Short mmCIF file of C-alpha atoms in Angstrom, two decimals:
data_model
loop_
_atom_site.label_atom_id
_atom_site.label_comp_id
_atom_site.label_asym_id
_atom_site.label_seq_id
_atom_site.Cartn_x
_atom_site.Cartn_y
_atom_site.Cartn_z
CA UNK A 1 84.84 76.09 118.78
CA UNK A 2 85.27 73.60 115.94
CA UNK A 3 86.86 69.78 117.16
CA UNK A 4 88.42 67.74 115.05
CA UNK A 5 89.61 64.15 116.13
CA UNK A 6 93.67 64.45 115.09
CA UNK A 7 95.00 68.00 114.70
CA UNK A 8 98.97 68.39 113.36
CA UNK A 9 100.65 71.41 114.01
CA UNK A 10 103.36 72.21 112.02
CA UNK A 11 106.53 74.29 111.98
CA UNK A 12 106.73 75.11 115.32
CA UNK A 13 110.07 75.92 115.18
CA UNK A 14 109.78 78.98 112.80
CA UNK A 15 110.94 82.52 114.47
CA UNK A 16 107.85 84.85 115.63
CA UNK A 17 107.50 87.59 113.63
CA UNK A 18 108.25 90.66 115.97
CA UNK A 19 109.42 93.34 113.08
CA UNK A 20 106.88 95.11 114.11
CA UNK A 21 108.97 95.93 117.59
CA UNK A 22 111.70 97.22 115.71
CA UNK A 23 111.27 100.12 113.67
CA UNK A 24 112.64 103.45 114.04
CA UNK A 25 109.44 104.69 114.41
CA UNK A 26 107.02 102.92 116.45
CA UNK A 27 103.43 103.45 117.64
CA UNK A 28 101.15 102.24 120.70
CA UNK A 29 97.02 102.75 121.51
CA UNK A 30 98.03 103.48 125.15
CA UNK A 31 101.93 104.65 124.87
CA UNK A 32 102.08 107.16 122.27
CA UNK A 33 104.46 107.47 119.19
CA UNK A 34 108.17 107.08 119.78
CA UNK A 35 110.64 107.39 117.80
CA UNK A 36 114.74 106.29 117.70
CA UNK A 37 116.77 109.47 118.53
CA UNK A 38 118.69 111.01 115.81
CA UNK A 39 122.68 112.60 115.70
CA UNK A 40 123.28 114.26 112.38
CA UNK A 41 126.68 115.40 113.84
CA UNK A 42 127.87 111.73 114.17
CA UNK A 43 125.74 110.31 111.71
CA UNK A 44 123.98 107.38 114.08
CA UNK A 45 120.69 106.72 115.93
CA UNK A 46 119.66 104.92 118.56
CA UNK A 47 116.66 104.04 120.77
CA UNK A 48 115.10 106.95 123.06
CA UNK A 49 113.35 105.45 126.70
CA UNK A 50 110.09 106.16 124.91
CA UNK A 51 111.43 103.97 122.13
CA UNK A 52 112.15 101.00 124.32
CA UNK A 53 109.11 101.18 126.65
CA UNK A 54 106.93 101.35 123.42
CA UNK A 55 108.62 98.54 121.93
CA UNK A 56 108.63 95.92 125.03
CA UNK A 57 104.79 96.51 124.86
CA UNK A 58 104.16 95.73 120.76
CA UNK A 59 106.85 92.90 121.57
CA UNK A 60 104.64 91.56 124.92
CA UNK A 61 101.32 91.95 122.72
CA UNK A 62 102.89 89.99 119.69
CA UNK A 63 103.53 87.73 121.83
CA UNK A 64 100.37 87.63 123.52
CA UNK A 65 98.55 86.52 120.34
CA UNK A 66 101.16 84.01 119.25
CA UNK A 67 100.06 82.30 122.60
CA UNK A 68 96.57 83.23 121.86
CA UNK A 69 96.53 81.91 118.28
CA UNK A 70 99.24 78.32 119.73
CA UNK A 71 96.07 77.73 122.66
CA UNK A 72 93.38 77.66 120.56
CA UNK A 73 95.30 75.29 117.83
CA UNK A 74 96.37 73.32 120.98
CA UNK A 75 92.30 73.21 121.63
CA UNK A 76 90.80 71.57 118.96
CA UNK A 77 91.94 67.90 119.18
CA UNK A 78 89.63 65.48 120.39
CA UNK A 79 91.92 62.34 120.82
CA UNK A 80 95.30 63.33 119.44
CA UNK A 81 97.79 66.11 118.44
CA UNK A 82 100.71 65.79 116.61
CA UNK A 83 103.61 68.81 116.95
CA UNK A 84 106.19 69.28 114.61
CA UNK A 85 109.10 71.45 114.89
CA UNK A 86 112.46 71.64 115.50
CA UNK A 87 115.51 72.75 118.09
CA UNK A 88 118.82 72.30 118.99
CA UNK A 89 118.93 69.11 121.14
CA UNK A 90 121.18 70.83 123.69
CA UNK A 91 118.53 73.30 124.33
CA UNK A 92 116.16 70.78 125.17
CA UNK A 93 118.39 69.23 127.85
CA UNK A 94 119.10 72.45 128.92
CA UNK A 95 115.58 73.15 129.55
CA UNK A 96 114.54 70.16 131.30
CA UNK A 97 117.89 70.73 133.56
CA UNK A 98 116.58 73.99 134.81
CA UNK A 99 112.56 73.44 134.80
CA UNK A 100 112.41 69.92 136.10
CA UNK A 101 110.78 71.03 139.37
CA UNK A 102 108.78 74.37 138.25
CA UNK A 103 105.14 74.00 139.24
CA UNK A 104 102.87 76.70 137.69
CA UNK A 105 102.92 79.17 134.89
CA UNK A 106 106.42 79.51 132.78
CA UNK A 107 108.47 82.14 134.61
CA UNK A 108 107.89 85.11 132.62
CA UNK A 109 111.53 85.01 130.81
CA UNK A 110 110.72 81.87 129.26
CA UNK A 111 107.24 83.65 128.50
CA UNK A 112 108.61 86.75 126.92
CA UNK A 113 112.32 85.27 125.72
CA UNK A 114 110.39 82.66 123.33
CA UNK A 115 111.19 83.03 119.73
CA UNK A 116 109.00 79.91 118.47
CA UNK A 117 105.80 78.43 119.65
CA UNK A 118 108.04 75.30 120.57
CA UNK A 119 110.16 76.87 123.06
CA UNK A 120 106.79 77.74 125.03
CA UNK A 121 105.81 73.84 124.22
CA UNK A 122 108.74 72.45 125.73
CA UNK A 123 109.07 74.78 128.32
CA UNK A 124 106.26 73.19 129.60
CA UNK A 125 107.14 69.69 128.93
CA UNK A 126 110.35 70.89 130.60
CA UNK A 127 108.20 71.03 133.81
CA UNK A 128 106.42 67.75 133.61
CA UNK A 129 107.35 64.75 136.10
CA UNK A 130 109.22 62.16 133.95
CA UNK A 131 106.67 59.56 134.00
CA UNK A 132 104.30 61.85 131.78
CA UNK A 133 106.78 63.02 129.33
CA UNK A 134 108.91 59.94 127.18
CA UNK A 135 111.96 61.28 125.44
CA UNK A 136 112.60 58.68 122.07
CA UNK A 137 115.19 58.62 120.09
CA UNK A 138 114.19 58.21 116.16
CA UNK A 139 110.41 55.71 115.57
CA UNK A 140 111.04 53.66 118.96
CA UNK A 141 108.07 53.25 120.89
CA UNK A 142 107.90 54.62 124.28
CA UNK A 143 107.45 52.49 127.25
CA UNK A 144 104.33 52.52 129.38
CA UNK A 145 101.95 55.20 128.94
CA UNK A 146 103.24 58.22 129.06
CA UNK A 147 100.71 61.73 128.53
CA UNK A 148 103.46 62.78 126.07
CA UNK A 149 106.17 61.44 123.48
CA UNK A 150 108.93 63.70 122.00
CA UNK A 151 110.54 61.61 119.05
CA UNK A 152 114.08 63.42 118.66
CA UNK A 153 115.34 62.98 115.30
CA UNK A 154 119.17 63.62 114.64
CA UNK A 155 119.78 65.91 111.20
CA UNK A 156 122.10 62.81 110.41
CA UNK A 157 118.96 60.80 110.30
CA UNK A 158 116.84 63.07 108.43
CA UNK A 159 118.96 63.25 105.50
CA UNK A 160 117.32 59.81 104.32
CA UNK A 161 113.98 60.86 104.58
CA UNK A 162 111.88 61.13 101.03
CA UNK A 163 109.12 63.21 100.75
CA UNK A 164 108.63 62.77 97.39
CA UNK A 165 105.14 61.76 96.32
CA UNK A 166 105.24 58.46 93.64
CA UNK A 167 104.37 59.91 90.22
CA UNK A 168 102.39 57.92 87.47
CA UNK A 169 103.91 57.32 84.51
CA UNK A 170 101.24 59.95 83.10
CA UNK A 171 102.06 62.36 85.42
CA UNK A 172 105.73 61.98 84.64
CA UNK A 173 105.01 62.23 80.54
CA UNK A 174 102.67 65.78 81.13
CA UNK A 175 105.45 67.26 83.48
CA UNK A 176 108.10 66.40 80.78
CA UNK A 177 106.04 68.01 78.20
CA UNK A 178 105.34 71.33 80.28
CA UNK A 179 109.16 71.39 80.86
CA UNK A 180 109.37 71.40 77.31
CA UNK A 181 106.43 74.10 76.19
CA UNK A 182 105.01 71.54 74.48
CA UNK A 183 100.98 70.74 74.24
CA UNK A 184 99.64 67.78 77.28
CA UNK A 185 97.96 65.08 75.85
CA UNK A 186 94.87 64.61 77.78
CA UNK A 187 95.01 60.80 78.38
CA UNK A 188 91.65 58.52 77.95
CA UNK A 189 90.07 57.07 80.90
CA UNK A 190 91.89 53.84 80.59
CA UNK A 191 95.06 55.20 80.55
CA UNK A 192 94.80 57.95 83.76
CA UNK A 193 94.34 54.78 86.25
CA UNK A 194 97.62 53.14 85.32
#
């Protein structure tokens, strides 16, 4: 497949999407059509067996391709790869508290209870001998050579962070003039490199 030298993945911290899991009525190639069981008399409904079994194996096979679709990202640097998300500190600690000594695959509850790409990701950081993973707080840089550095940023920390690209005083005069339905004055070539 395609290589490129840096790849950045982003927003690993956003929720899978596993609606598809949950409707009333649900369908599978191998299971069948199910469907949530119905009580006119007391006016609810709730999942049959059918239901459940049929939704564990759309939720499994979403899953399945989130993994797919987070390998083959995870594939394509040649030198470096940057990951960006975010989750709760604790969590993190909590992980590395239970996984420290796990050799192998994930257990299959971390597997199939992930609700981001980046509780898979540091899962398996979770599992990695200290020396080849470097916990930082904020830009600090990590001592020796580790395979892998996790900058932790506090929200506290984040609050000061611009993102806000530097506008040219052109730039600034056209947006003010949209704002205002009024025509852009297209500026002459002199004038667009200040």
């Amino acid at each position: 497949g395609l290589e490129f030298p840096i790849v950045i993945l982003g927003e690993l911290g956003k929720r899978f999407n596993l609606d598809d899991a949950r409707g009333r009525i649900l369908f599978d190639r191998q299971l069948g059509l199910a469907f949530d069981a119905v009580d006119l008399e007391r006016r609810i409904s709730y999942p049959t067996l059918p239901h459940r079994l049929v939704s564990r194996s759309i939720h499994a096979e979403s899953l399945a391709e989130e993994l797919r679709i987070l390998y083959v990202a995870l594939t394509r640097a040649k030198q470096r790869i940057v990951l960006v998300g975010s989750k709760a500190l604790n969590s993190v600690q909590s992980l590395r508290d239970r996984l420290w000594d796990h050799e192998g695959p994930l257990p299959i509850s971390d597997r199939l209870g992930a609700s981001s790409a980046i509780d898979w990701v540091l899962s398996a950081l979770a599992c990695q001998r200290d020396d080849n993973v470097a916990y930082i707080a904020g830009d600090r840089a990590a001592e020796g050579r580790p395979l892998f550095r996790v900058h932790i940023y506090d929200a506290e920390n984040m609050r000061d962070w611009k993102l806000e690209p530097e506008q040219k005083p052109q730039q600034i005069k056209s947006l003010e003039s949209l704002g205002q339905l009024r025509p852009i004055e297209c500026p002459s070539p002199s004038e667009e490199s200040k």
